[in-house]
Amino acid sequence: MNEGSLLGVDFTSAPRRAKPITVARGRLDGSQVRLDALDALTDLAAFDRVLREPGRWLAALDFPFGLPRELVVELGWPQCWAALIAHYAALSRDEIRAAFTAFCAARPAGRKFAHRVCDGPAGSSPSMKWVNPPVAWMLHAGAPRLIDAGVQLPALHEGDRQRVALEAYPGLLARELIGRRSYKSDERRKQTAERRSARTDLLDALEAGRSRLGLRLSLVQAQREALVADASGDRLDAVLCLVQAAWASTQPNYGLPPIVDPLEGWIVSAPWGAADSGGRPALVEDVEAPTRSS
């Protein structure tokens, strides 16, 4: 990649031809985010190669980088991020599911899942969820690869400062621009005209620069048509992450709060002051976040 490149990554823990990891590559030109290319990665080895590309770049990736501190402490797992991720990676999905199920079973209704501080401000699902959406598997597949690739993870782990990776969540930006309108689905029967219209409106808002990030997305007509046509929304999610990466590249400390829990991490561009007075997120339990997929 060229010096100063930006990437937005829509991640899946089980990439394949029908559901690849989608990488939006671009650059910042003043206040315009220019989309240069969209790549489809059909296996995790291809994703590993992207993470190892030399040069100066910043990537915003749509999968959780950390687990809730409350959960980690309760399970007796390591409280150093790198050691925690190594421990988590060594567990099978069955072992993780059993540990998380037992944790939830011991908690009262309405508080089954533990949340990270950033979940409330971002409106994201708890990173321990293994269903609807199964982001726990995304963390399991993705975070160890960040360590192996030696990238810099601000507030979490030291690496190559020329290659910076941040956690993103496209739903955060999408909701700001079109509210809670659904704009995508992997199910053909749900790929409706209404969702296509929502994608069109979302792109209109991105190109007009209507978000608080103060950036405008710059597309050629063929790119716009491809983003609208992708009913799965994977390409559009990668572009939303690209815009978040562009914003982070203009901010001191990538726009992260002054204090970030070094076990949980933070979602880039999530507002700092939206947590409750106890520092934990004010979040409705079990709300599905449809812009992340396994």
mmCIF file of N, CA, C and O in Angstrom, residues 251-285:
data_model
loop_
_atom_site.group_PDB
_atom_site.id
_atom_site.type_symbol
_atom_site.label_atom_id
_atom_site.label_comp_id
_atom_site.label_asym_id
_atom_site.label_seq_id
_atom_site.Cartn_x
_atom_site.Cartn_y
_atom_site.Cartn_z
ATOM 1 N N GLN A 251 -7.268 12.766 14.006
ATOM 2 C CA GLN A 251 -7.490 13.095 15.413
ATOM 3 C C GLN A 251 -6.271 12.784 16.280
ATOM 4 O O GLN A 251 -5.564 11.802 16.036
ATOM 5 N N PRO A 252 -6.018 13.597 17.301
ATOM 6 C CA PRO A 252 -4.992 13.217 18.278
ATOM 7 C C PRO A 252 -5.330 11.870 18.898
ATOM 8 O O PRO A 252 -6.492 11.619 19.245
ATOM 9 N N ASN A 253 -4.334 11.019 18.999
ATOM 10 C CA ASN A 253 -4.532 9.683 19.572
ATOM 11 C C ASN A 253 -5.676 8.945 18.886
ATOM 12 O O ASN A 253 -6.395 8.161 19.504
ATOM 13 N N TYR A 254 -5.847 9.197 17.590
ATOM 14 C CA TYR A 254 -6.849 8.513 16.775
ATOM 15 C C TYR A 254 -8.279 8.735 17.261
ATOM 16 O O TYR A 254 -9.181 7.965 16.944
ATOM 17 N N GLY A 255 -8.489 9.790 18.024
ATOM 18 C CA GLY A 255 -9.822 10.082 18.524
ATOM 19 C C GLY A 255 -10.257 9.238 19.697
ATOM 20 O O GLY A 255 -11.422 9.286 20.097
ATOM 21 N N LEU A 256 -9.337 8.460 20.276
ATOM 22 C CA LEU A 256 -9.680 7.621 21.425
ATOM 23 C C LEU A 256 -9.797 8.472 22.687
ATOM 24 O O LEU A 256 -9.166 9.529 22.803
ATOM 25 N N PRO A 257 -10.574 8.040 23.664
ATOM 26 C CA PRO A 257 -10.668 8.785 24.923
ATOM 27 C C PRO A 257 -9.313 8.867 25.624
ATOM 28 O O PRO A 257 -8.430 8.024 25.391
ATOM 29 N N PRO A 258 -9.136 9.837 26.502
ATOM 30 C CA PRO A 258 -7.863 9.948 27.236
ATOM 31 C C PRO A 258 -7.560 8.717 28.072
ATOM 32 O O PRO A 258 -6.405 8.359 28.262
ATOM 33 N N ILE A 259 -8.602 8.087 28.573
ATOM 34 C CA ILE A 259 -8.433 6.870 29.369
ATOM 35 C C ILE A 259 -9.253 5.765 28.717
ATOM 36 O O ILE A 259 -10.473 5.886 28.557
ATOM 37 N N VAL A 260 -8.584 4.689 28.321
ATOM 38 C CA VAL A 260 -9.235 3.515 27.725
ATOM 39 C C VAL A 260 -8.868 2.303 28.565
ATOM 40 O O VAL A 260 -7.697 2.119 28.916
ATOM 41 N N ASP A 261 -9.850 1.502 28.922
ATOM 42 C CA ASP A 261 -9.561 0.273 29.648
ATOM 43 C C ASP A 261 -8.632 -0.589 28.785
ATOM 44 O O ASP A 261 -9.007 -0.990 27.675
ATOM 45 N N PRO A 262 -7.420 -0.891 29.268
ATOM 46 C CA PRO A 262 -6.448 -1.611 28.438
ATOM 47 C C PRO A 262 -6.771 -3.079 28.239
ATOM 48 O O PRO A 262 -6.038 -3.786 27.537
ATOM 49 N N LEU A 263 -7.862 -3.536 28.805
ATOM 50 C CA LEU A 263 -8.333 -4.899 28.575
ATOM 51 C C LEU A 263 -9.487 -4.917 27.569
ATOM 52 O O LEU A 263 -9.598 -5.823 26.749
ATOM 53 N N GLU A 264 -10.320 -3.882 27.609
ATOM 54 C CA GLU A 264 -11.529 -3.845 26.788
ATOM 55 C C GLU A 264 -11.325 -3.165 25.440
ATOM 56 O O GLU A 264 -11.940 -3.528 24.447
ATOM 57 N N GLY A 265 -10.485 -2.120 25.400
ATOM 58 C CA GLY A 265 -10.322 -1.342 24.184
ATOM 59 C C GLY A 265 -11.472 -0.374 23.975
ATOM 60 O O GLY A 265 -12.311 -0.150 24.854
ATOM 61 N N TRP A 266 -11.532 0.210 22.760
ATOM 62 C CA TRP A 266 -12.544 1.223 22.446
ATOM 63 C C TRP A 266 -12.887 1.147 20.964
ATOM 64 O O TRP A 266 -12.048 0.791 20.143
ATOM 65 N N ILE A 267 -14.124 1.500 20.629
ATOM 66 C CA ILE A 267 -14.581 1.543 19.241
ATOM 67 C C ILE A 267 -14.359 2.945 18.700
ATOM 68 O O ILE A 267 -14.865 3.922 19.261
ATOM 69 N N VAL A 268 -13.605 3.047 17.620
ATOM 70 C CA VAL A 268 -13.222 4.352 17.091
ATOM 71 C C VAL A 268 -14.457 5.162 16.705
ATOM 72 O O VAL A 268 -15.419 4.638 16.148
ATOM 73 N N SER A 269 -14.441 6.417 17.068
ATOM 74 C CA SER A 269 -15.471 7.439 16.829
ATOM 75 C C SER A 269 -16.680 7.317 17.745
ATOM 76 O O SER A 269 -17.609 8.121 17.643
ATOM 77 N N ALA A 270 -16.688 6.344 18.670
ATOM 78 C CA ALA A 270 -17.764 6.293 19.660
ATOM 79 C C ALA A 270 -17.620 7.479 20.609
ATOM 80 O O ALA A 270 -16.509 7.777 21.069
ATOM 81 N N PRO A 271 -18.701 8.183 20.919
ATOM 82 C CA PRO A 271 -18.617 9.337 21.822
ATOM 83 C C PRO A 271 -18.089 8.923 23.199
ATOM 84 O O PRO A 271 -18.402 7.844 23.686
ATOM 85 N N TRP A 272 -17.344 9.804 23.813
ATOM 86 C CA TRP A 272 -16.761 9.478 25.110
ATOM 87 C C TRP A 272 -17.761 9.561 26.250
ATOM 88 O O TRP A 272 -17.695 8.790 27.188
ATOM 89 N N GLY A 273 -18.676 10.514 26.199
ATOM 90 C CA GLY A 273 -19.465 10.845 27.372
ATOM 91 C C GLY A 273 -20.800 10.154 27.457
ATOM 92 O O GLY A 273 -21.667 10.573 28.217
ATOM 93 N N ALA A 274 -21.010 9.090 26.676
ATOM 94 C CA ALA A 274 -22.325 8.466 26.628
ATOM 95 C C ALA A 274 -22.489 7.309 27.605
ATOM 96 O O ALA A 274 -23.529 6.669 27.624
ATOM 97 N N ALA A 275 -21.464 7.012 28.401
ATOM 98 C CA ALA A 275 -21.605 5.961 29.411
ATOM 99 C C ALA A 275 -22.325 6.517 30.629
ATOM 100 O O ALA A 275 -22.379 7.726 30.854
ATOM 101 N N ASP A 276 -22.879 5.650 31.435
ATOM 102 C CA ASP A 276 -23.602 6.108 32.615
ATOM 103 C C ASP A 276 -22.610 6.538 33.692
ATOM 104 O O ASP A 276 -21.398 6.454 33.538
ATOM 105 N N SER A 277 -23.119 7.011 34.815
ATOM 106 C CA SER A 277 -22.268 7.597 35.845
ATOM 107 C C SER A 277 -21.308 6.594 36.445
ATOM 108 O O SER A 277 -20.290 6.974 37.017
ATOM 109 N N GLY A 278 -21.602 5.321 36.332
ATOM 110 C CA GLY A 278 -20.700 4.305 36.849
ATOM 111 C C GLY A 278 -19.649 3.894 35.849
ATOM 112 O O GLY A 278 -18.843 3.010 36.115
ATOM 113 N N GLY A 279 -19.653 4.523 34.684
ATOM 114 C CA GLY A 279 -18.657 4.201 33.684
ATOM 115 C C GLY A 279 -19.024 3.007 32.829
ATOM 116 O O GLY A 279 -18.291 2.612 31.945
ATOM 117 N N ARG A 280 -20.184 2.415 33.069
ATOM 118 C CA ARG A 280 -20.629 1.267 32.286
ATOM 119 C C ARG A 280 -21.691 1.730 31.301
ATOM 120 O O ARG A 280 -22.358 2.733 31.524
ATOM 121 N N PRO A 281 -21.896 1.016 30.213
ATOM 122 C CA PRO A 281 -22.826 1.484 29.195
ATOM 123 C C PRO A 281 -24.288 1.373 29.608
ATOM 124 O O PRO A 281 -24.681 0.436 30.281
ATOM 125 N N ALA A 282 -25.071 2.380 29.205
ATOM 126 C CA ALA A 282 -26.507 2.303 29.380
ATOM 127 C C ALA A 282 -27.062 1.658 28.119
ATOM 128 O O ALA A 282 -27.221 2.303 27.101
ATOM 129 N N LEU A 283 -27.353 0.364 28.163
ATOM 130 C CA LEU A 283 -27.644 -0.399 26.958
ATOM 131 C C LEU A 283 -28.814 -1.336 27.212
ATOM 132 O O LEU A 283 -28.905 -1.959 28.263
ATOM 133 N N VAL A 284 -29.719 -1.421 26.256
ATOM 134 C CA VAL A 284 -30.807 -2.380 26.357
ATOM 135 C C VAL A 284 -30.250 -3.788 26.131
ATOM 136 O O VAL A 284 -29.538 -4.031 25.167
ATOM 137 N N GLU A 285 -30.575 -4.696 27.001
ATOM 138 C CA GLU A 285 -30.038 -6.063 26.922
ATOM 139 C C GLU A 285 -30.515 -6.787 25.684
ATOM 140 O O GLU A 285 -31.672 -6.671 25.284
#
